[in-house]
Tab-separated table of C-alpha atoms and ligand atoms in Angstrom:
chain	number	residue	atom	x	y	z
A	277	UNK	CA	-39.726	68.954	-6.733
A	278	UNK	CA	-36.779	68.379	-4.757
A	279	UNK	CA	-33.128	70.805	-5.462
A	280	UNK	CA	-31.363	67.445	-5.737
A	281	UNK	CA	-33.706	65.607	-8.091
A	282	UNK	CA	-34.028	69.261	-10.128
A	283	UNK	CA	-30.062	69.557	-10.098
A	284	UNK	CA	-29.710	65.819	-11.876
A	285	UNK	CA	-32.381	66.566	-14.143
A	286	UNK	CA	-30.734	70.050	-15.230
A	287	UNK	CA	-26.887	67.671	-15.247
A	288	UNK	CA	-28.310	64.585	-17.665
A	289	UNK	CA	-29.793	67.470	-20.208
A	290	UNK	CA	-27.080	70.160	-19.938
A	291	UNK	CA	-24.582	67.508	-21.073
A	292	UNK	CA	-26.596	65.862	-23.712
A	293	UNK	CA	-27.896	68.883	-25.188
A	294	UNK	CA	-25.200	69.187	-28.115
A	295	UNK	CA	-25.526	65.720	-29.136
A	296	UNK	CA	-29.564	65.666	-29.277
A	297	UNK	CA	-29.500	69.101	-31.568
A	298	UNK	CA	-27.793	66.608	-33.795
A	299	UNK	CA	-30.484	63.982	-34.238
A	300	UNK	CA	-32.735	64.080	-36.902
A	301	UNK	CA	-36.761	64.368	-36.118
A	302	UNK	CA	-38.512	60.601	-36.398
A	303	UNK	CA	-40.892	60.761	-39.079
A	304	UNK	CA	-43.961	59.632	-36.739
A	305	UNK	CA	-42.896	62.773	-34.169
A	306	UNK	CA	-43.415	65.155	-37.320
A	307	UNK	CA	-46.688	63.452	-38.034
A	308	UNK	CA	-48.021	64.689	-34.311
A	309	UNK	CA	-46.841	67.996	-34.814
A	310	UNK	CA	-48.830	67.941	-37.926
A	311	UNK	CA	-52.100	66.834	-35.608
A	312	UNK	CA	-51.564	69.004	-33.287
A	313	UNK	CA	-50.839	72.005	-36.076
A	314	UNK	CA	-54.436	70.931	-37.582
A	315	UNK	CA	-56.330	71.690	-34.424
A	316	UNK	CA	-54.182	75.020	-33.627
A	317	UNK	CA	-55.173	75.908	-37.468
A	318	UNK	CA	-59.039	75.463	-36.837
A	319	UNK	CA	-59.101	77.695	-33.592
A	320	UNK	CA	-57.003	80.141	-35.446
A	321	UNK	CA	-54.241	80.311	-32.084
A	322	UNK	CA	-51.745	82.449	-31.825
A	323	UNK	CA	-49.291	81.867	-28.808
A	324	UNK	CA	-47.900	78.439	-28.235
A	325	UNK	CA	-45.697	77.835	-25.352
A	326	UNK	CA	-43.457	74.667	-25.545
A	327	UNK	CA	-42.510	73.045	-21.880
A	328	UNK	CA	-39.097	71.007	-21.447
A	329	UNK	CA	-38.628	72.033	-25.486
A	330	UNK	CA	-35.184	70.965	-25.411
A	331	UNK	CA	-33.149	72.036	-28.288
A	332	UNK	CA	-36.357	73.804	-29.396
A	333	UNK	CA	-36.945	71.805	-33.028
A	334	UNK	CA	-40.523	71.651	-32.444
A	335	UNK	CA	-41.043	75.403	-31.268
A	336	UNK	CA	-39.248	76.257	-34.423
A	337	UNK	CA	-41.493	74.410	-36.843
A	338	UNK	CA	-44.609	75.927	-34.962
A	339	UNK	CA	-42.858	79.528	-35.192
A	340	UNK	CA	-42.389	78.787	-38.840
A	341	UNK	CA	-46.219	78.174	-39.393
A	342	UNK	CA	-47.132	81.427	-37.770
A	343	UNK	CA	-47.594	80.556	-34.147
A	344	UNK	CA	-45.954	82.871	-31.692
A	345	UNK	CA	-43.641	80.675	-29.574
A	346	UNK	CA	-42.031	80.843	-26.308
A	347	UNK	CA	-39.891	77.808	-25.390
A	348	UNK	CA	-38.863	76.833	-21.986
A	349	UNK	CA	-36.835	74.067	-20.752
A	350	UNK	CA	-34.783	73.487	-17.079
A	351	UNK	CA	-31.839	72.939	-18.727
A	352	UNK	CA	-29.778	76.218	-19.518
A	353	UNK	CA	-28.002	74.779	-22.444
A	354	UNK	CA	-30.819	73.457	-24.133
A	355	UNK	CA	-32.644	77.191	-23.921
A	356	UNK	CA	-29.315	78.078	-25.052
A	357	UNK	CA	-29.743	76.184	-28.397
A	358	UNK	CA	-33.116	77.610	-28.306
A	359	UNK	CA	-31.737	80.914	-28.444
A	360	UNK	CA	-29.358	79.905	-30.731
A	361	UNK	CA	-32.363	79.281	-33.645
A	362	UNK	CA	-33.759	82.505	-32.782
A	363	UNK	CA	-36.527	81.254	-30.276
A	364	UNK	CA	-37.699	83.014	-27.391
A	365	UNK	CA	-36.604	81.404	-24.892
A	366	UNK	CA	-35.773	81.305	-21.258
A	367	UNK	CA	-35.051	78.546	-18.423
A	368	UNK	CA	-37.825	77.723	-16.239
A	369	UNK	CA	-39.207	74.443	-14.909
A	370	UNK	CA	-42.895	74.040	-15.793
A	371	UNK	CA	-43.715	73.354	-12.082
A	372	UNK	CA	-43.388	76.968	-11.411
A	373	UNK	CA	-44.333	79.145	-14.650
A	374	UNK	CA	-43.408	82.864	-14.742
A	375	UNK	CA	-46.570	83.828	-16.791
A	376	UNK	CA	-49.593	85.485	-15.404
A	377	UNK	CA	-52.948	83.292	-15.142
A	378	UNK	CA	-54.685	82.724	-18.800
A	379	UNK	CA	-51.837	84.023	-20.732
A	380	UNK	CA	-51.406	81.367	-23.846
A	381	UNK	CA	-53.515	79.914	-26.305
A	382	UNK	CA	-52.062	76.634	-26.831
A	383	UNK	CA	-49.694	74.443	-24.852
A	384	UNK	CA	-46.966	71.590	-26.626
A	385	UNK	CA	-45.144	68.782	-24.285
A	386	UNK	CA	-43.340	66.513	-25.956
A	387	UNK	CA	-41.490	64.079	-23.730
A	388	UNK	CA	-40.811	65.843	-20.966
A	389	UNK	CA	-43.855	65.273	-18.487
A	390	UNK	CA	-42.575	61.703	-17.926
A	391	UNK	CA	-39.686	62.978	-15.402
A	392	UNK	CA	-42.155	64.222	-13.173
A	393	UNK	CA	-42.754	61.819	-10.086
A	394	UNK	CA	-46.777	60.624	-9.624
A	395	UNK	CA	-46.900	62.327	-6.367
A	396	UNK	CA	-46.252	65.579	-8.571
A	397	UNK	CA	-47.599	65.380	-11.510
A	398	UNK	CA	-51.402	66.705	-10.410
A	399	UNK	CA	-49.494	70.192	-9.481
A	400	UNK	CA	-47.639	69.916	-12.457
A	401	UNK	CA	-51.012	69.624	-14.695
A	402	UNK	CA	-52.951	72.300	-12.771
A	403	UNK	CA	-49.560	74.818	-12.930
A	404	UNK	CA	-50.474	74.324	-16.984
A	405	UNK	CA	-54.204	74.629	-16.448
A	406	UNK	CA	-53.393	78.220	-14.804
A	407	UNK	CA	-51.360	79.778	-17.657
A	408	UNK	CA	-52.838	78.380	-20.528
A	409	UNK	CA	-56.469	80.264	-21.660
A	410	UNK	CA	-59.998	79.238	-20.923
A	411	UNK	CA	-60.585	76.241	-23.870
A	412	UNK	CA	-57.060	76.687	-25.256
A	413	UNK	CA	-55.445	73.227	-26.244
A	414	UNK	CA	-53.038	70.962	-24.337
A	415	UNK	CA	-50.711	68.991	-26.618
A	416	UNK	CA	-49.603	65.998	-24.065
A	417	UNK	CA	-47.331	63.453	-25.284
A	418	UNK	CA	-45.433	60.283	-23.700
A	419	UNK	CA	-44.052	57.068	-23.783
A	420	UNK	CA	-46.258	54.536	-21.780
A	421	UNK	CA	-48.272	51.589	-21.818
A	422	UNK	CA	-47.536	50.697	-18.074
A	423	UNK	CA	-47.589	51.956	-14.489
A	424	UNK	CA	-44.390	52.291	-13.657
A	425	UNK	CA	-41.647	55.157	-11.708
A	426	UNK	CA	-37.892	55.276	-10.909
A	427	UNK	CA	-34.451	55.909	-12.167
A	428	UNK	CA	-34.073	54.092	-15.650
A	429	UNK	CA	-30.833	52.016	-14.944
A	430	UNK	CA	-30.113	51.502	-18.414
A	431	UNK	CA	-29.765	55.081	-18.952
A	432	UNK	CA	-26.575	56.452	-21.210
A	433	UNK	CA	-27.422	59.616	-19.239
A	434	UNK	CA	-25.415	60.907	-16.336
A	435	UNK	CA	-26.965	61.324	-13.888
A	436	UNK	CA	-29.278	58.333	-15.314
A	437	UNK	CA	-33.042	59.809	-15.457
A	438	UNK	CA	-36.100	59.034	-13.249
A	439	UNK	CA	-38.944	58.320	-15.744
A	440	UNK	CA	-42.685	57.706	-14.528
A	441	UNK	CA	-45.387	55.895	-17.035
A	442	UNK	CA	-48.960	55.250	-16.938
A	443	UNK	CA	-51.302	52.627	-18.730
A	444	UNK	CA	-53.494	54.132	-21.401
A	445	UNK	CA	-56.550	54.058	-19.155
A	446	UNK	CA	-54.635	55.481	-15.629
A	447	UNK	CA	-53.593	58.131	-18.234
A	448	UNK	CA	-56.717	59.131	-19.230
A	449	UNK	CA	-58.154	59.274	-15.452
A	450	UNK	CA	-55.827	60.983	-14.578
A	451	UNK	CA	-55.799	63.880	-17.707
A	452	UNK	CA	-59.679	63.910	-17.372
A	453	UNK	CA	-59.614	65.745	-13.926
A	454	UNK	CA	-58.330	68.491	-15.196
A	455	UNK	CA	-58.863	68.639	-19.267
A	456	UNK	CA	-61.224	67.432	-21.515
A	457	UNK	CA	-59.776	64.650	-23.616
A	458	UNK	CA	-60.419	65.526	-27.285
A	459	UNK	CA	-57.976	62.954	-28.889
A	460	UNK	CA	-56.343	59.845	-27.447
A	461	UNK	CA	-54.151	58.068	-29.819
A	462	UNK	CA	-51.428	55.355	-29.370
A	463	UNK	CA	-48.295	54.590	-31.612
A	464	UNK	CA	-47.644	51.395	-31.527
A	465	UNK	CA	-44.577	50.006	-30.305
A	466	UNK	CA	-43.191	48.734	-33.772
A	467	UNK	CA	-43.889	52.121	-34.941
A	468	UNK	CA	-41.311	53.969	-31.853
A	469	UNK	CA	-39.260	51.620	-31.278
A	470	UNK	CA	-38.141	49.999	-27.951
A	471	UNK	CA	-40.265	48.830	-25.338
A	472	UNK	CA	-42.665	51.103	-25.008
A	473	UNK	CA	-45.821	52.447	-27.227
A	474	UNK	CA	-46.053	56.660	-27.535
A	475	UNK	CA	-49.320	58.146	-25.795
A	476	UNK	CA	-50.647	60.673	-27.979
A	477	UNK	CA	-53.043	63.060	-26.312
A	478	UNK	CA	-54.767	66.474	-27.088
A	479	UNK	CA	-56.784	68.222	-24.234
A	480	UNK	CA	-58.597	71.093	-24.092
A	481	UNK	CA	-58.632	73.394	-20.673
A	482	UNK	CA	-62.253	73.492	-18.970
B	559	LIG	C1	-36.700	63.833	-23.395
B	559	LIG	S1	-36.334	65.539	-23.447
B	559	LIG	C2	-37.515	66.099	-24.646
B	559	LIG	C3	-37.123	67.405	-25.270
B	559	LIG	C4	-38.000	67.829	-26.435
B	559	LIG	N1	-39.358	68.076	-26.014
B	559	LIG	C5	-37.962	66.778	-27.502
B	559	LIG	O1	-38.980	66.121	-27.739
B	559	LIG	O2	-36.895	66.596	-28.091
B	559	LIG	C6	-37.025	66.146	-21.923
B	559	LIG	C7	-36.788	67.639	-21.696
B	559	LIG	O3	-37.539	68.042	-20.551
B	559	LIG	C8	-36.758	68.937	-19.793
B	559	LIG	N2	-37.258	68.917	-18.404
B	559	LIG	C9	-37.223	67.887	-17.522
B	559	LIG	N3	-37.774	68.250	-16.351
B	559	LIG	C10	-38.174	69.546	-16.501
B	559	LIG	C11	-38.818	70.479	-15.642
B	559	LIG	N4	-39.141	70.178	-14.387
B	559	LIG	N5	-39.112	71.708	-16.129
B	559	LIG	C12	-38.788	72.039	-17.399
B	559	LIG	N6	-38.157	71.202	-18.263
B	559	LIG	C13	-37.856	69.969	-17.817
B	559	LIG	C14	-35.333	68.419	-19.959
B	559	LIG	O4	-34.351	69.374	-19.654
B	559	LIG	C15	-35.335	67.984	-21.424
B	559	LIG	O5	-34.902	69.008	-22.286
């Protein structure tokens, strides 16, 4: 990942951070938390680490049911809201991970792996294979539906974002070389909102 393209990413989210600790939770984003919390349940897992976790809302409600969190984001005011909930938290971009090898038990991505360019994202996914445990679990989710990178022109960020989508099935191709797939799900467009549907994945490292 280039400094430039890290910097703009760290400027859009800095700025917006305040304003998105505002917003309330969508009512089908605490249903997935509530999937995900049913698998971590069943394996009885402990540590959870949340990448790009912005203001931290979803760390928290794992943290509240039990799971040991540790939220990171590349945006220094967004781990400072972390911080501000009592999270433990700390700036770092999820290409490059300060944890040893095999070090958590579960992983949670909401929305964040879309800024990552196709020509990066296979370093990104094996960066998460590394620190998360032998069969720990991979929460994964995205907005998608099509194959498609570049800066979003409509954006109300500054500096407007780069986004990258898949299809469902380049998705899954893609996921499969380096998890198993245990749960694929879409939510529908009508259901999100907008233009695109919400890819819904749970993987589990090999
Ligand atoms: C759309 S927001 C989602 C935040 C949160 N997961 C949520 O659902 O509200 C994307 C987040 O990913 C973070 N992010 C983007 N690129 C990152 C990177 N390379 N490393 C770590 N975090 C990153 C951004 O700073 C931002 O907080």
């Amino acid at each position: 990942m280039d400094k430039s393209f890290e910097q703009k990413i760290k400027d859009s989210y800095n700025e917006k951070a305040i304003e998105r600790d505002g917003h309330e939770i969508q009512s089908w984003k605490a249903k997935e938390r509530e999937v995900f919390l049913g698998y971590l349940k069943k394996e009885k897992v402990d540590s959870l680490l949340e990448i790009g976790a912005g203001t931290g809302k979803d760390s928290l409600y794992f943290k509240e049911q039990g799971l040991n969190t540790f939220s990171t984001d590349i945006s220094a005011e967004m781990i400072r809201l972390c911080g501000k909930k009592g999270l433990q938290a700390e700036v770092m971009n999820f290409a490059e991970l300060g944890f040893p090898d095999n070090h958590f038990d579960s992983i949670w991505a909401l929305n964040c792996l879309l800024h990552v360019p196709k020509n990066e994202i296979s370093d990104v996914l094996k960066e998460l294979t590394r620190v998360l445990k032998t069969s720990g679990l991979f929460y994964f989710g995205v907005y998608g539906g099509r194959n498609q990178e570049g800066i979003w022109e409509d954006d109300a960020y500054s500096p407007k974002r780069f986004f990258s989508f898949f299809e469902d099935d380049s998705l899954k191709a893609l996921l499969a070389k380096f998890f198993i797939i245990e749960y694929f799900n879409v939510v529908p467009k009508e259901v999100v909102g907008g233009e695109f549907h919400f890819q819904s994945v749970i993987l589990r490292n090999k």
